[in-house]
mmCIF file of C-alpha atoms in Angstrom:
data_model
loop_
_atom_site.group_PDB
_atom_site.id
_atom_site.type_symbol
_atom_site.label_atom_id
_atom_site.label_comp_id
_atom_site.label_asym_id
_atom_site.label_seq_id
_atom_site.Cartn_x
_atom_site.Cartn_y
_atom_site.Cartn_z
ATOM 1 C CA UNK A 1 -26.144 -11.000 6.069
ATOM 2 C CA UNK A 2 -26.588 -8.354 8.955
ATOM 3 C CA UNK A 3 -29.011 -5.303 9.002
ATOM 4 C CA UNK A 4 -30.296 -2.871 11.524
ATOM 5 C CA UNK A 5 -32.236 -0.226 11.367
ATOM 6 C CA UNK A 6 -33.462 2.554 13.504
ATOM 7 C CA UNK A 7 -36.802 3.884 12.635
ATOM 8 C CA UNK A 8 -36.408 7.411 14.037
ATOM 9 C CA UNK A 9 -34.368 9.919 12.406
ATOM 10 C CA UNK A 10 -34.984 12.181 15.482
ATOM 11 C CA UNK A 11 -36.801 11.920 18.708
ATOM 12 C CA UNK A 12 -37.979 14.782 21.128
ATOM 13 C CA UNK A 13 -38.521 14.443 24.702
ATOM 14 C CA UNK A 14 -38.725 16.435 27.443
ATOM 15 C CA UNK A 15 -36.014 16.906 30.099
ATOM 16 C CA UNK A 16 -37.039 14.581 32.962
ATOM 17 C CA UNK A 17 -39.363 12.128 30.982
ATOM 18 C CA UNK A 18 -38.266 8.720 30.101
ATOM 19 C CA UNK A 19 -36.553 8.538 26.473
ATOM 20 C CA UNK A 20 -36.676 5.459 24.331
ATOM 21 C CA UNK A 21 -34.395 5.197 21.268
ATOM 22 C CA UNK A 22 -35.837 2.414 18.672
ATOM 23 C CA UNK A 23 -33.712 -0.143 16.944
ATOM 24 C CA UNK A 24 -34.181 -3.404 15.199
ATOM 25 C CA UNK A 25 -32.036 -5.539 13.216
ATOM 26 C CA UNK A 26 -31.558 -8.832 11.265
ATOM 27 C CA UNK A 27 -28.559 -11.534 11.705
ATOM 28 C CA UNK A 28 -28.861 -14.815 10.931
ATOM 29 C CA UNK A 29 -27.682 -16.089 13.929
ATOM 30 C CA UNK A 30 -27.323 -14.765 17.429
ATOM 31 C CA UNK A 31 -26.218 -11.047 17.422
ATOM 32 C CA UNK A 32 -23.407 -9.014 19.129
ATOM 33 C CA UNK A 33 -25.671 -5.436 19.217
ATOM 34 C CA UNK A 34 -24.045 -1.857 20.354
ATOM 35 C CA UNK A 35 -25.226 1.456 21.077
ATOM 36 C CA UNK A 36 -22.958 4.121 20.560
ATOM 37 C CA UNK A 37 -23.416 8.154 20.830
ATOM 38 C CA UNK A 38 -21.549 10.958 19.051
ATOM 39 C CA UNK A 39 -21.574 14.538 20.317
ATOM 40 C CA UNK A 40 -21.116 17.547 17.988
ATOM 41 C CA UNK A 41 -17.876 17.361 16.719
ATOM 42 C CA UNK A 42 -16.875 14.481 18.243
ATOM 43 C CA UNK A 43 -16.383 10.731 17.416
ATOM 44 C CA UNK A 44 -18.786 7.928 18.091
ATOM 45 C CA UNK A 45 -18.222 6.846 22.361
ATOM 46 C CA UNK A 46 -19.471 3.284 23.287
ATOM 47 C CA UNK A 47 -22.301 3.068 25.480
ATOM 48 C CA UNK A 48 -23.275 -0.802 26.095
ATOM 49 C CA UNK A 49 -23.493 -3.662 24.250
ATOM 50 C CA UNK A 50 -25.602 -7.174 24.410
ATOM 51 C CA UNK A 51 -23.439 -10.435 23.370
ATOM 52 C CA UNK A 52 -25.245 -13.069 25.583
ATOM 53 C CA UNK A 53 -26.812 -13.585 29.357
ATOM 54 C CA UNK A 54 -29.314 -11.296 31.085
ATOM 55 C CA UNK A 55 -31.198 -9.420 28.465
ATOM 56 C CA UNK A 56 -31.807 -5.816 30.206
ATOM 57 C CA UNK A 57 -27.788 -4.213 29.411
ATOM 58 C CA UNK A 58 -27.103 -1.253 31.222
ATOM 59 C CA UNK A 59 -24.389 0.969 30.514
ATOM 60 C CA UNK A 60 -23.146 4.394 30.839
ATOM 61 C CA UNK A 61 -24.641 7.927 31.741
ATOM 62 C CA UNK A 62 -28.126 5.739 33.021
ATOM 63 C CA UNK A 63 -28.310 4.519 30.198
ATOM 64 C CA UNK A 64 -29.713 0.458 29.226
ATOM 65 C CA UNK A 65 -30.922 -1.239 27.128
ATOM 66 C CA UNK A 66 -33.284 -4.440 26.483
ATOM 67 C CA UNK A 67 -32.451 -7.201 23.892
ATOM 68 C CA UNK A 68 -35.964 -9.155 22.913
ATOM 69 C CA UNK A 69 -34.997 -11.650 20.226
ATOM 70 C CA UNK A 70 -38.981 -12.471 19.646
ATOM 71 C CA UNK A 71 -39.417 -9.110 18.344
ATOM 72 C CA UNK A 72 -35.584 -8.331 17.381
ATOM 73 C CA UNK A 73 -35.119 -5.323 18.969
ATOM 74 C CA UNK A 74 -32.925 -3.569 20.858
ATOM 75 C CA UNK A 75 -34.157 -0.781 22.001
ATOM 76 C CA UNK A 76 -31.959 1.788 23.996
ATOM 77 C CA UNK A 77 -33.451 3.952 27.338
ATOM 78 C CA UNK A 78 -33.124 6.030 30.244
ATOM 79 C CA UNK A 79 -35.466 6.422 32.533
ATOM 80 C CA UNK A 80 -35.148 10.580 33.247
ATOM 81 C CA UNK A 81 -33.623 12.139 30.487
ATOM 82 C CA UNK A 82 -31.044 15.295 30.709
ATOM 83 C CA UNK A 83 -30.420 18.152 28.358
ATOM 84 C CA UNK A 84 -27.086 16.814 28.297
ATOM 85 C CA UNK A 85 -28.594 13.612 26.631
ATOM 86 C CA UNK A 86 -29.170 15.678 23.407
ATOM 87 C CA UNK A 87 -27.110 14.002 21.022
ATOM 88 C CA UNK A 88 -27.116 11.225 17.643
ATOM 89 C CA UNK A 89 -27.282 7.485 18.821
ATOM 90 C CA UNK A 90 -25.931 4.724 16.904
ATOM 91 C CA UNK A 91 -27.232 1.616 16.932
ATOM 92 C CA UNK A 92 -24.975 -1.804 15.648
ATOM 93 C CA UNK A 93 -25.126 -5.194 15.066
ATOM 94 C CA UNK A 94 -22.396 -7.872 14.076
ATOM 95 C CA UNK A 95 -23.469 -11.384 13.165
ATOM 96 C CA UNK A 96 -20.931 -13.506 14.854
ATOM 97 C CA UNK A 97 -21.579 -16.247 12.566
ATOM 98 C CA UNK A 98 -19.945 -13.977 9.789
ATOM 99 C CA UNK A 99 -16.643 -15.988 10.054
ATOM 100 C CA UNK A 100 -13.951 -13.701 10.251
ATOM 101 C CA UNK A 101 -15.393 -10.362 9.499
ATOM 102 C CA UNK A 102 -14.770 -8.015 12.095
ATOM 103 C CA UNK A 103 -17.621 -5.356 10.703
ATOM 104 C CA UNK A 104 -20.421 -3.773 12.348
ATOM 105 C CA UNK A 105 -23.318 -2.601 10.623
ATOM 106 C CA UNK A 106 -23.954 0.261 11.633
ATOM 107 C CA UNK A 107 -27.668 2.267 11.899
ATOM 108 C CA UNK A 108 -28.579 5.509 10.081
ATOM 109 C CA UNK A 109 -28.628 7.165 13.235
ATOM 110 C CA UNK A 110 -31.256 9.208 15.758
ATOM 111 C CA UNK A 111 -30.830 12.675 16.905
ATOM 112 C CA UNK A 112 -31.924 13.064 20.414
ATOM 113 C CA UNK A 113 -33.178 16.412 21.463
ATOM 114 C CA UNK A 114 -34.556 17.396 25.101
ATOM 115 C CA UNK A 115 -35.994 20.067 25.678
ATOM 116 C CA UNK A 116 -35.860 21.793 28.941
ATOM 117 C CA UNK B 1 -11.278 8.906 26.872
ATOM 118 C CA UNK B 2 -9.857 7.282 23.779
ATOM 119 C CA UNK B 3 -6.741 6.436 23.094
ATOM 120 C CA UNK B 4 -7.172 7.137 19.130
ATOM 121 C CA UNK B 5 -5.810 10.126 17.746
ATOM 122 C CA UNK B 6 -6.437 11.534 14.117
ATOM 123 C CA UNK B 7 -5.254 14.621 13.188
ATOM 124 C CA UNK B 8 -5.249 17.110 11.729
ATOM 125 C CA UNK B 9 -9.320 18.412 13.496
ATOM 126 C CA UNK B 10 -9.977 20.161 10.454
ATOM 127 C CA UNK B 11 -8.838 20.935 6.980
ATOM 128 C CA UNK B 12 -9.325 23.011 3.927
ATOM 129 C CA UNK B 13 -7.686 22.435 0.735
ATOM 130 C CA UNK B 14 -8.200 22.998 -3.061
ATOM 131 C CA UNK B 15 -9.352 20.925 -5.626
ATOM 132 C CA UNK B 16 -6.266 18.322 -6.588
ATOM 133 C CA UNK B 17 -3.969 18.639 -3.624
ATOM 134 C CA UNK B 18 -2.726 15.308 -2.072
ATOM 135 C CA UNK B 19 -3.543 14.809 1.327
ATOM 136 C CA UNK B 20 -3.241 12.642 4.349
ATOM 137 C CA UNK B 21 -5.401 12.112 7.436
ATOM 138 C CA UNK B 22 -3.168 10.579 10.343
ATOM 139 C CA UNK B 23 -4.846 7.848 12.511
ATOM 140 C CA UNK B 24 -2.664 6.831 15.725
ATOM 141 C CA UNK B 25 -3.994 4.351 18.624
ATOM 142 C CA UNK B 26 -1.973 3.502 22.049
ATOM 143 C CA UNK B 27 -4.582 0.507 22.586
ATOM 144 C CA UNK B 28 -2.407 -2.412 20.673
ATOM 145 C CA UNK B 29 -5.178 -3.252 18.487
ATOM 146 C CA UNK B 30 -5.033 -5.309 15.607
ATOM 147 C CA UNK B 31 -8.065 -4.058 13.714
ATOM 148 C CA UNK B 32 -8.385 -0.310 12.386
ATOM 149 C CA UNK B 33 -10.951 1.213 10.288
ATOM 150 C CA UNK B 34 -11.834 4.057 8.244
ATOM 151 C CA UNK B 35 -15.373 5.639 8.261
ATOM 152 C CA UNK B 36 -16.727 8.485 6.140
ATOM 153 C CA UNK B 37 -19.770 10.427 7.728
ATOM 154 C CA UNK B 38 -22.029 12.266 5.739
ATOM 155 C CA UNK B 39 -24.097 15.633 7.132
ATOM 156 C CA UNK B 40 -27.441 13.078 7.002
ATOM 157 C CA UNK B 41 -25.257 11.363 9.881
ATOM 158 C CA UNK B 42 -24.840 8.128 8.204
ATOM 159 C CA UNK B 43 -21.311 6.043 8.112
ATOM 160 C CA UNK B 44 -20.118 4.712 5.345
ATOM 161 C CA UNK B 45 -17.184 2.000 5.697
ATOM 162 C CA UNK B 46 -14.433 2.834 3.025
ATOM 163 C CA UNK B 47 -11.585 1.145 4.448
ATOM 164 C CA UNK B 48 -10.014 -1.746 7.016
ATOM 165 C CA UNK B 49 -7.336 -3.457 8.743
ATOM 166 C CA UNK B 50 -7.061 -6.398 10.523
ATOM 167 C CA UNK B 51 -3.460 -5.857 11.151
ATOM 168 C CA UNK B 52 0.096 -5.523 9.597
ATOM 169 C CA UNK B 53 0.148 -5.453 5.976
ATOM 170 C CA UNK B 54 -3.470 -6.064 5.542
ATOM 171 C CA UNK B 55 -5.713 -3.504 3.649
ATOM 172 C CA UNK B 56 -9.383 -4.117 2.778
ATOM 173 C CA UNK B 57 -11.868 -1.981 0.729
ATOM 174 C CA UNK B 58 -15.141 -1.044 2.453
ATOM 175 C CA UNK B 59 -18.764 -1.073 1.540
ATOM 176 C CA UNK B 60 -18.268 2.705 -0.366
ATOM 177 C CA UNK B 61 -16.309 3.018 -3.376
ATOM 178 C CA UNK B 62 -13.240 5.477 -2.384
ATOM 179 C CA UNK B 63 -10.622 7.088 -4.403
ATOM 180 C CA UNK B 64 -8.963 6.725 -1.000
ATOM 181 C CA UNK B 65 -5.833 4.320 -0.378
ATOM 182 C CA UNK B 66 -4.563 3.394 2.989
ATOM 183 C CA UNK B 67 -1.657 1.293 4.649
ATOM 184 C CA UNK B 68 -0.471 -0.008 7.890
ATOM 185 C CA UNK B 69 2.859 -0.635 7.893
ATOM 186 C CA UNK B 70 2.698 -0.435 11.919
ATOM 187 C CA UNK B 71 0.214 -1.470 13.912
ATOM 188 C CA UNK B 72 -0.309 1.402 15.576
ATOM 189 C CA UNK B 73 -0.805 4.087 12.817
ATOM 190 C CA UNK B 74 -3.277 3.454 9.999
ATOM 191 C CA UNK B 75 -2.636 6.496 7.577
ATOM 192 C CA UNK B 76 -5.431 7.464 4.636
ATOM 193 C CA UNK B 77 -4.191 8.968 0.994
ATOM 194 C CA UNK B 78 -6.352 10.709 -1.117
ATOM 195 C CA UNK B 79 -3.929 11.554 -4.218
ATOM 196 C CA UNK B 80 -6.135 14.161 -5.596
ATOM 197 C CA UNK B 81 -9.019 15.746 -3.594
ATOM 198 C CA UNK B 82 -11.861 16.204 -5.124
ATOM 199 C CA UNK B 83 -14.683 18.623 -3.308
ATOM 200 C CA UNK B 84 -17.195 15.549 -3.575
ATOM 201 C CA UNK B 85 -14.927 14.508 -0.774
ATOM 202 C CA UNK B 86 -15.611 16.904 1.750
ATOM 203 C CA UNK B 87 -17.205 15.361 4.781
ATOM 204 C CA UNK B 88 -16.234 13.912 8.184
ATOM 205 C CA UNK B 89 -13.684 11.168 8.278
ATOM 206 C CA UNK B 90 -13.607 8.917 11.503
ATOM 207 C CA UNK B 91 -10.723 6.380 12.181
ATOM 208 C CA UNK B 92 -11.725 3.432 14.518
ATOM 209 C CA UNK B 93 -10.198 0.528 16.084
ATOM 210 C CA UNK B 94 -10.886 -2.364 17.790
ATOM 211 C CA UNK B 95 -8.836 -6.007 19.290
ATOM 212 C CA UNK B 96 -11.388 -9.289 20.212
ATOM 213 C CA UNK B 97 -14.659 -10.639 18.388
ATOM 214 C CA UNK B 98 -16.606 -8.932 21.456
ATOM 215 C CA UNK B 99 -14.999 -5.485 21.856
ATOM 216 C CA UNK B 100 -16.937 -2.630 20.679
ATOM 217 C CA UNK B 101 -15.249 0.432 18.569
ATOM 218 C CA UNK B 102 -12.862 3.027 19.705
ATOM 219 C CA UNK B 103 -13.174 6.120 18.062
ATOM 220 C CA UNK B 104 -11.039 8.965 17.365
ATOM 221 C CA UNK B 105 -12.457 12.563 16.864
ATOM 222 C CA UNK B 106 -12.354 12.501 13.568
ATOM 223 C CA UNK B 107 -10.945 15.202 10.506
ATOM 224 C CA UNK B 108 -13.481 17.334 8.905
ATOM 225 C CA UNK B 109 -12.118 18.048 5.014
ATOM 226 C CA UNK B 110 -13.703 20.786 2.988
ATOM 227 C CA UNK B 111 -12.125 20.319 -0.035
ATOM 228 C CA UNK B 112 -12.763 24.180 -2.296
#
């Protein structure tokens, strides 16, 4: 079974501080794990994802994050956030050793908001 | 951008009409999905494909049906809406183990 869960329904920061986004998860092997954002009235846009290797992922719009299998987390970051960051971020996880299911799990989602 | 189209952007119908939210993607991919999104955010898996001819239910019950007769266009039926079904419908799709999701813009249905 696969799980994730992000522990923030919304976090505040403001416009040129560091932003963290939280997310943990459970697989029962090694995980595939995504970050995705939606903007209002939009659907969900891929940001980066972690399937093996070097365990800092960056991605797009400054974005990265760090996959720490110790603590099973995969927390998402940017190190000067914009106003233009405010958004919801998704986090998901697929357990590889599902066989053939294709399905992510997908967080509840976190609503970003910087202020200016 | 994405290559996944739904349409129609929005919609608002009555109580028992039959409806159908279009879901096209250029991409060639073999697996399609259906996701309902709640106002808390949260998305709720109600249908998928993993190609021709192949239809699963999702993780929420759904008086929704679906087919893909092409596998380009992934179409989803509701035969008689309902205004419990008002929400935000996104269509996704996807090809290898390791790809992430492509999604379209989604339909918002108020349903009166």
């Amino acid at each position: 079974a696969q799980s994730v869960a992000q522990p923030e329904d919304q976090v505040n920061v403001a416009e040129g501080n560091p932003l963290t986004v939280k997310c943990t998860y459970s697989v029962s092997g090694n995980p595939y794990l995504f970050w995705y954002v939606q903007y209002p009235n939009r659907g969900l846009q891929f940001l980066l994802k972690y399937i093996t290797g070097d365990n800092l992922v960056k991605g797009s719009y400054g974005f990265e994050a760090e996959f720490n299998k110790s603590q099973t987390s995969f927390h998402l970051k940017k190190p000067s956030a914009l106003v233009s960051d405010s958004a919801l971020y998704f986090c998901a996880v697929r357990d590889p050793a599902s066989g053939g299911s294709y399905i992510p799990t997908f967080g509840r989602g976190t609503s970003l908001i910087v202020h200016p | 951008e994405a290559d996944i189209y739904q349409t129609p952007r929005y919609l608002v119908i009555g109580t028992g009409k039959k409806i159908t939210l279009e879901c096209s993607q250029t991409m060639g991919h073999d697996k399609m999905y259906w996701y309902q999104q709640d106002p808390g955010m949260e998305l709720h898996l109600i249908h998928y494909s993993y190609g021709v001819n192949s239809t699963e239910k999702g993780d929420l019950s759904s008086e929704s049906t679906v087919s893909r007769i092409r596998t380009e266009h992934f179409p989803l039926t509701l035969e008689s809406a309902r205004p419990s079904h008002t929400s935000q419908y996104l269509c996704a799709s996807k090809t290898g183990s390791r790809s992430p999701l492509h999604f379209g813009n989604g339909t918002r249905l108020t349903v009166t």
